[in-house]
């Protein structure tokens, strides 16, 4: 199994065990179109509220026993999922993967919320007293494709992955990208061997 790490911005996002894709599964483009429609509905707001419940339970207890709201689009095994925690305008944790160890969206999100809270080594974990000011962003990502010109990428709707010469991968979801100049301050561009992008839908 491939367990190579992926870094989300400057945040550790683990790539979990890869699940083989069924050749008959719907392509990622169709999946993202469904998630884009979903992101504009009341069901999306309910999903974010559920994610907050899970975050609170993970951080302060008791465990959130609520079941994930219904009506979410399927992932079809072809979409990445990332969870980003933000407080006071600053990212405080990120965790996710393009391939998942479970086919259950509830299991995936519970694991990635826990990962964003506890398994991101680059930031001090959120404290229980910070919960009221924290927000959760769920990003559903499509397949990666190569990029030759960063200026040609729609950074409002696409994330970026920088593959470094040491094997490290730095991943940025759209909600973390302020500008190309901002990225260049965070990434050692002289050490980049490949840049890929992925279409993304942000749910917040």
PDB file of C-alpha atoms in Angstrom:
ATOM      1  CA  UNK A   1       0.000   0.000   0.000  1.00  0.00           C
ATOM      2  CA  UNK A   2       1.135   3.553  -0.746  1.00  0.00           C
ATOM      3  CA  UNK A   3       1.416   5.592   2.412  1.00  0.00           C
ATOM      4  CA  UNK A   4       3.593   8.449   1.112  1.00  0.00           C
ATOM      5  CA  UNK A   5       2.842  11.668   3.031  1.00  0.00           C
ATOM      6  CA  UNK A   6       1.155  14.659   1.439  1.00  0.00           C
ATOM      7  CA  UNK A   7       1.567  18.089   2.991  1.00  0.00           C
ATOM      8  CA  UNK A   8      -1.464  20.364   2.862  1.00  0.00           C
ATOM      9  CA  UNK A   9      -0.015  23.876   2.626  1.00  0.00           C
ATOM     10  CA  UNK A  10       2.530  23.669   5.437  1.00  0.00           C
ATOM     11  CA  UNK A  11       0.324  21.142   7.173  1.00  0.00           C
ATOM     12  CA  UNK A  12       0.723  17.378   7.314  1.00  0.00           C
ATOM     13  CA  UNK A  13      -2.006  15.634   5.339  1.00  0.00           C
ATOM     14  CA  UNK A  14      -1.458  11.883   5.283  1.00  0.00           C
ATOM     15  CA  UNK A  15      -2.203   9.880   2.167  1.00  0.00           C
ATOM     16  CA  UNK A  16      -3.902   6.773   3.487  1.00  0.00           C
ATOM     17  CA  UNK A  17      -4.147   3.269   2.028  1.00  0.00           C
ATOM     18  CA  UNK A  18      -5.181   3.385  -1.598  1.00  0.00           C
ATOM     19  CA  UNK A  19      -8.455   1.741  -2.564  1.00  0.00           C
ATOM     20  CA  UNK A  20      -8.509   0.203  -6.071  1.00  0.00           C
ATOM     21  CA  UNK A  21     -10.963   1.961  -8.345  1.00  0.00           C
ATOM     22  CA  UNK A  22     -13.670   0.114 -10.205  1.00  0.00           C
ATOM     23  CA  UNK A  23     -13.266   0.904 -13.932  1.00  0.00           C
ATOM     24  CA  UNK A  24     -17.015   1.439 -14.081  1.00  0.00           C
ATOM     25  CA  UNK A  25     -17.043   4.127 -11.431  1.00  0.00           C
ATOM     26  CA  UNK A  26     -18.222   7.585 -12.410  1.00  0.00           C
ATOM     27  CA  UNK A  27     -15.391   9.979 -13.434  1.00  0.00           C
ATOM     28  CA  UNK A  28     -14.174  12.623 -10.975  1.00  0.00           C
ATOM     29  CA  UNK A  29     -15.599  15.449 -13.080  1.00  0.00           C
ATOM     30  CA  UNK A  30     -19.137  14.139 -12.601  1.00  0.00           C
ATOM     31  CA  UNK A  31     -18.475  13.649  -8.908  1.00  0.00           C
ATOM     32  CA  UNK A  32     -17.280  17.240  -8.459  1.00  0.00           C
ATOM     33  CA  UNK A  33     -20.261  18.629 -10.365  1.00  0.00           C
ATOM     34  CA  UNK A  34     -22.562  16.867  -7.915  1.00  0.00           C
ATOM     35  CA  UNK A  35     -20.575  18.177  -4.949  1.00  0.00           C
ATOM     36  CA  UNK A  36     -20.590  21.708  -6.388  1.00  0.00           C
ATOM     37  CA  UNK A  37     -24.386  21.624  -6.540  1.00  0.00           C
ATOM     38  CA  UNK A  38     -24.520  20.145  -3.053  1.00  0.00           C
ATOM     39  CA  UNK A  39     -22.254  22.896  -1.646  1.00  0.00           C
ATOM     40  CA  UNK A  40     -24.962  25.486  -2.328  1.00  0.00           C
ATOM     41  CA  UNK A  41     -27.676  23.683  -0.379  1.00  0.00           C
ATOM     42  CA  UNK A  42     -28.916  23.615   3.203  1.00  0.00           C
ATOM     43  CA  UNK A  43     -27.668  20.015   3.350  1.00  0.00           C
ATOM     44  CA  UNK A  44     -24.107  21.319   2.961  1.00  0.00           C
ATOM     45  CA  UNK A  45     -24.602  23.610   5.953  1.00  0.00           C
ATOM     46  CA  UNK A  46     -25.928  20.652   7.911  1.00  0.00           C
ATOM     47  CA  UNK A  47     -22.804  18.667   6.971  1.00  0.00           C
ATOM     48  CA  UNK A  48     -20.558  21.450   8.284  1.00  0.00           C
ATOM     49  CA  UNK A  49     -22.586  21.631  11.512  1.00  0.00           C
ATOM     50  CA  UNK A  50     -22.130  17.874  11.895  1.00  0.00           C
ATOM     51  CA  UNK A  51     -18.380  18.289  11.330  1.00  0.00           C
ATOM     52  CA  UNK A  52     -18.334  20.893  14.124  1.00  0.00           C
ATOM     53  CA  UNK A  53     -20.103  18.409  16.395  1.00  0.00           C
ATOM     54  CA  UNK A  54     -17.459  15.791  15.615  1.00  0.00           C
ATOM     55  CA  UNK A  55     -14.662  18.323  16.193  1.00  0.00           C
ATOM     56  CA  UNK A  56     -16.095  19.341  19.559  1.00  0.00           C
ATOM     57  CA  UNK A  57     -16.491  15.724  20.614  1.00  0.00           C
ATOM     58  CA  UNK A  58     -12.931  14.878  19.578  1.00  0.00           C
ATOM     59  CA  UNK A  59     -11.453  17.866  21.379  1.00  0.00           C
ATOM     60  CA  UNK A  60     -13.574  18.287  24.489  1.00  0.00           C
ATOM     61  CA  UNK A  61     -15.884  15.251  24.666  1.00  0.00           C
ATOM     62  CA  UNK A  62     -18.266  13.578  24.803  1.00  0.00           C
ATOM     63  CA  UNK A  63     -18.034  11.900  21.392  1.00  0.00           C
ATOM     64  CA  UNK A  64     -20.494  13.252  18.849  1.00  0.00           C
ATOM     65  CA  UNK A  65     -22.969  10.434  18.283  1.00  0.00           C
ATOM     66  CA  UNK A  66     -24.900  12.220  15.552  1.00  0.00           C
ATOM     67  CA  UNK A  67     -25.102  10.396  12.230  1.00  0.00           C
ATOM     68  CA  UNK A  68     -23.812  12.257   9.206  1.00  0.00           C
ATOM     69  CA  UNK A  69     -26.658  14.107   7.443  1.00  0.00           C
ATOM     70  CA  UNK A  70     -28.174  12.316   4.473  1.00  0.00           C
ATOM     71  CA  UNK A  71     -28.217  13.491   0.901  1.00  0.00           C
ATOM     72  CA  UNK A  72     -24.472  13.856   0.381  1.00  0.00           C
ATOM     73  CA  UNK A  73     -23.243  12.889  -3.088  1.00  0.00           C
ATOM     74  CA  UNK A  74     -21.252   9.658  -3.375  1.00  0.00           C
ATOM     75  CA  UNK A  75     -17.484   9.848  -3.775  1.00  0.00           C
ATOM     76  CA  UNK A  76     -17.387   7.048  -6.367  1.00  0.00           C
ATOM     77  CA  UNK A  77     -13.864   6.234  -5.186  1.00  0.00           C
ATOM     78  CA  UNK A  78     -12.484   8.981  -7.426  1.00  0.00           C
ATOM     79  CA  UNK A  79     -12.505  12.120  -5.267  1.00  0.00           C
ATOM     80  CA  UNK A  80     -10.062  13.323  -2.636  1.00  0.00           C
ATOM     81  CA  UNK A  81     -11.273  14.671   0.699  1.00  0.00           C
ATOM     82  CA  UNK A  82      -9.455  17.164   2.924  1.00  0.00           C
ATOM     83  CA  UNK A  83     -10.461  18.766   6.234  1.00  0.00           C
ATOM     84  CA  UNK A  84      -8.995  22.145   7.161  1.00  0.00           C
ATOM     85  CA  UNK A  85      -9.415  23.803  10.571  1.00  0.00           C
ATOM     86  CA  UNK A  86      -9.234  27.590  10.692  1.00  0.00           C
ATOM     87  CA  UNK A  87      -9.260  29.970  13.651  1.00  0.00           C
ATOM     88  CA  UNK A  88      -8.861  33.752  13.583  1.00  0.00           C
ATOM     89  CA  UNK A  89      -8.102  33.596   9.871  1.00  0.00           C
ATOM     90  CA  UNK A  90      -5.217  31.163  10.328  1.00  0.00           C
ATOM     91  CA  UNK A  91      -5.049  27.490   9.401  1.00  0.00           C
ATOM     92  CA  UNK A  92      -4.617  25.372  12.534  1.00  0.00           C
ATOM     93  CA  UNK A  93      -4.754  21.883  11.095  1.00  0.00           C
ATOM     94  CA  UNK A  94      -5.214  19.971   7.880  1.00  0.00           C
ATOM     95  CA  UNK A  95      -5.600  16.293   7.076  1.00  0.00           C
ATOM     96  CA  UNK A  96      -6.879  14.321   4.114  1.00  0.00           C
ATOM     97  CA  UNK A  97      -6.093  12.138   1.134  1.00  0.00           C
ATOM     98  CA  UNK A  98      -6.882  11.474  -2.505  1.00  0.00           C
ATOM     99  CA  UNK A  99      -7.551   7.813  -1.748  1.00  0.00           C
ATOM    100  CA  UNK A 100      -9.290   6.532   1.359  1.00  0.00           C
ATOM    101  CA  UNK A 101      -9.134   3.516   3.623  1.00  0.00           C
ATOM    102  CA  UNK A 102     -12.952   3.447   3.888  1.00  0.00           C
ATOM    103  CA  UNK A 103     -15.871   3.821   1.502  1.00  0.00           C
ATOM    104  CA  UNK A 104     -17.962   5.492   4.233  1.00  0.00           C
ATOM    105  CA  UNK A 105     -17.969   9.298   4.070  1.00  0.00           C
ATOM    106  CA  UNK A 106     -18.788   9.438   7.782  1.00  0.00           C
ATOM    107  CA  UNK A 107     -15.782   7.268   8.655  1.00  0.00           C
ATOM    108  CA  UNK A 108     -13.557   9.269   6.295  1.00  0.00           C
ATOM    109  CA  UNK A 109     -14.547  12.629   7.758  1.00  0.00           C
ATOM    110  CA  UNK A 110     -14.348  11.467  11.376  1.00  0.00           C
ATOM    111  CA  UNK A 111     -10.820  10.214  10.737  1.00  0.00           C
ATOM    112  CA  UNK A 112      -9.704  13.343   8.888  1.00  0.00           C
ATOM    113  CA  UNK A 113     -11.191  15.692  11.511  1.00  0.00           C
ATOM    114  CA  UNK A 114      -9.294  13.759  14.167  1.00  0.00           C
ATOM    115  CA  UNK A 115      -6.185  13.973  11.985  1.00  0.00           C
ATOM    116  CA  UNK A 116      -6.517  17.732  11.542  1.00  0.00           C
ATOM    117  CA  UNK A 117      -6.835  18.107  15.315  1.00  0.00           C
ATOM    118  CA  UNK A 118      -4.056  15.755  16.403  1.00  0.00           C
ATOM    119  CA  UNK A 119      -1.879  14.544  13.530  1.00  0.00           C
ATOM    120  CA  UNK A 120      -0.683  17.771  11.996  1.00  0.00           C
ATOM    121  CA  UNK A 121       2.857  18.215  13.363  1.00  0.00           C
ATOM    122  CA  UNK A 122       3.366  21.728  12.044  1.00  0.00           C
ATOM    123  CA  UNK A 123       0.934  23.558  14.314  1.00  0.00           C
ATOM    124  CA  UNK A 124       0.049  23.463  17.987  1.00  0.00           C
ATOM    125  CA  UNK A 125      -3.249  21.574  18.303  1.00  0.00           C
ATOM    126  CA  UNK A 126      -6.428  23.516  18.953  1.00  0.00           C
ATOM    127  CA  UNK A 127      -7.286  23.825  22.622  1.00  0.00           C
ATOM    128  CA  UNK A 128     -10.841  23.217  23.942  1.00  0.00           C
ATOM    129  CA  UNK A 129     -11.131  26.914  24.787  1.00  0.00           C
ATOM    130  CA  UNK A 130     -10.588  27.792  21.127  1.00  0.00           C
ATOM    131  CA  UNK A 131     -13.529  25.796  19.806  1.00  0.00           C
ATOM    132  CA  UNK A 132     -16.005  28.665  19.624  1.00  0.00           C
ATOM    133  CA  UNK A 133     -13.807  30.555  17.186  1.00  0.00           C
ATOM    134  CA  UNK A 134     -12.817  27.589  15.034  1.00  0.00           C
ATOM    135  CA  UNK A 135     -14.329  26.679  11.680  1.00  0.00           C
ATOM    136  CA  UNK A 136     -14.192  23.544   9.547  1.00  0.00           C
ATOM    137  CA  UNK A 137     -13.732  23.543   5.769  1.00  0.00           C
ATOM    138  CA  UNK A 138     -14.342  20.317   3.844  1.00  0.00           C
ATOM    139  CA  UNK A 139     -12.691  20.148   0.423  1.00  0.00           C
ATOM    140  CA  UNK A 140     -13.663  17.559  -2.170  1.00  0.00           C
ATOM    141  CA  UNK A 141     -10.913  17.228  -4.776  1.00  0.00           C
ATOM    142  CA  UNK A 142     -10.723  15.827  -8.290  1.00  0.00           C
ATOM    143  CA  UNK A 143      -7.852  14.028  -9.966  1.00  0.00           C
ATOM    144  CA  UNK A 144      -4.471  15.727 -10.329  1.00  0.00           C
ATOM    145  CA  UNK A 145      -3.302  17.068 -13.699  1.00  0.00           C
ATOM    146  CA  UNK A 146       0.068  18.617 -14.654  1.00  0.00           C
ATOM    147  CA  UNK A 147       0.546  22.395 -14.659  1.00  0.00           C
ATOM    148  CA  UNK A 148       3.085  24.359 -16.699  1.00  0.00           C
ATOM    149  CA  UNK A 149       1.943  27.898 -15.839  1.00  0.00           C
ATOM    150  CA  UNK A 150       0.628  28.772 -12.358  1.00  0.00           C
ATOM    151  CA  UNK A 151      -0.920  31.950 -13.714  1.00  0.00           C
ATOM    152  CA  UNK A 152      -3.262  29.833 -15.860  1.00  0.00           C
ATOM    153  CA  UNK A 153      -4.756  28.037 -12.846  1.00  0.00           C
ATOM    154  CA  UNK A 154      -8.046  29.261 -11.371  1.00  0.00           C
ATOM    155  CA  UNK A 155      -6.925  29.342  -7.740  1.00  0.00           C
ATOM    156  CA  UNK A 156     -10.473  29.953  -6.497  1.00  0.00           C
ATOM    157  CA  UNK A 157     -11.585  26.558  -7.793  1.00  0.00           C
ATOM    158  CA  UNK A 158      -8.375  24.552  -7.939  1.00  0.00           C
ATOM    159  CA  UNK A 159      -5.800  23.297  -5.470  1.00  0.00           C
ATOM    160  CA  UNK A 160      -2.120  22.754  -6.122  1.00  0.00           C
ATOM    161  CA  UNK A 161       0.442  20.054  -5.321  1.00  0.00           C
ATOM    162  CA  UNK A 162       4.168  20.771  -5.425  1.00  0.00           C
ATOM    163  CA  UNK A 163       6.393  17.682  -5.700  1.00  0.00           C
ATOM    164  CA  UNK A 164       9.817  18.431  -4.256  1.00  0.00           C
ATOM    165  CA  UNK A 165      13.189  16.960  -5.206  1.00  0.00           C
ATOM    166  CA  UNK A 166      13.404  15.203  -1.814  1.00  0.00           C
ATOM    167  CA  UNK A 167      10.128  13.321  -2.377  1.00  0.00           C
ATOM    168  CA  UNK A 168       7.991  15.659  -0.242  1.00  0.00           C
ATOM    169  CA  UNK A 169       4.612  16.811  -1.584  1.00  0.00           C
ATOM    170  CA  UNK A 170       3.117  20.144  -0.546  1.00  0.00           C
ATOM    171  CA  UNK A 171      -0.633  20.365  -1.088  1.00  0.00           C
ATOM    172  CA  UNK A 172      -2.707  23.541  -0.961  1.00  0.00           C
ATOM    173  CA  UNK A 173      -6.507  23.507  -1.038  1.00  0.00           C
ATOM    174  CA  UNK A 174      -8.176  26.636  -2.520  1.00  0.00           C
ATOM    175  CA  UNK A 175      -9.130  28.090   0.864  1.00  0.00           C
ATOM    176  CA  UNK A 176      -5.435  28.265   1.783  1.00  0.00           C
ATOM    177  CA  UNK A 177      -4.163  29.978  -1.371  1.00  0.00           C
ATOM    178  CA  UNK A 178      -4.003  33.754  -1.050  1.00  0.00           C
ATOM    179  CA  UNK A 179      -1.992  34.422  -4.227  1.00  0.00           C
ATOM    180  CA  UNK A 180       0.790  32.983  -6.360  1.00  0.00           C
ATOM    181  CA  UNK A 181       3.270  35.288  -4.623  1.00  0.00           C
ATOM    182  CA  UNK A 182       2.067  33.928  -1.272  1.00  0.00           C
ATOM    183  CA  UNK A 183       2.723  30.385  -2.464  1.00  0.00           C
ATOM    184  CA  UNK A 184       6.192  31.262  -3.656  1.00  0.00           C
ATOM    185  CA  UNK A 185       7.043  32.499  -0.162  1.00  0.00           C
ATOM    186  CA  UNK A 186       6.038  29.140   1.310  1.00  0.00           C
ATOM    187  CA  UNK A 187       7.469  26.805  -1.315  1.00  0.00           C
ATOM    188  CA  UNK A 188      11.144  26.418  -2.198  1.00  0.00           C
ATOM    189  CA  UNK A 189      10.460  26.840  -5.904  1.00  0.00           C
ATOM    190  CA  UNK A 190      14.024  25.927  -6.879  1.00  0.00           C
ATOM    191  CA  UNK A 191      13.414  22.481  -5.335  1.00  0.00           C
ATOM    192  CA  UNK A 192      10.116  21.834  -7.163  1.00  0.00           C
ATOM    193  CA  UNK A 193      10.280  19.025  -9.707  1.00  0.00           C
ATOM    194  CA  UNK A 194       6.613  18.945 -10.694  1.00  0.00           C
ATOM    195  CA  UNK A 195       3.456  20.985 -10.145  1.00  0.00           C
ATOM    196  CA  UNK A 196       0.002  19.471 -10.453  1.00  0.00           C
ATOM    197  CA  UNK A 197      -3.428  20.975  -9.901  1.00  0.00           C
ATOM    198  CA  UNK A 198      -6.792  19.532  -8.978  1.00  0.00           C
ATOM    199  CA  UNK A 199     -10.301  20.911  -9.288  1.00  0.00           C
ATOM    200  CA  UNK A 200     -11.900  21.329  -5.891  1.00  0.00           C
ATOM    201  CA  UNK A 201     -15.182  22.144  -4.177  1.00  0.00           C
ATOM    202  CA  UNK A 202     -15.024  23.847  -0.767  1.00  0.00           C
ATOM    203  CA  UNK A 203     -17.828  23.313   1.741  1.00  0.00           C
ATOM    204  CA  UNK A 204     -17.872  25.656   4.728  1.00  0.00           C
TER     205      UNK A 204
END
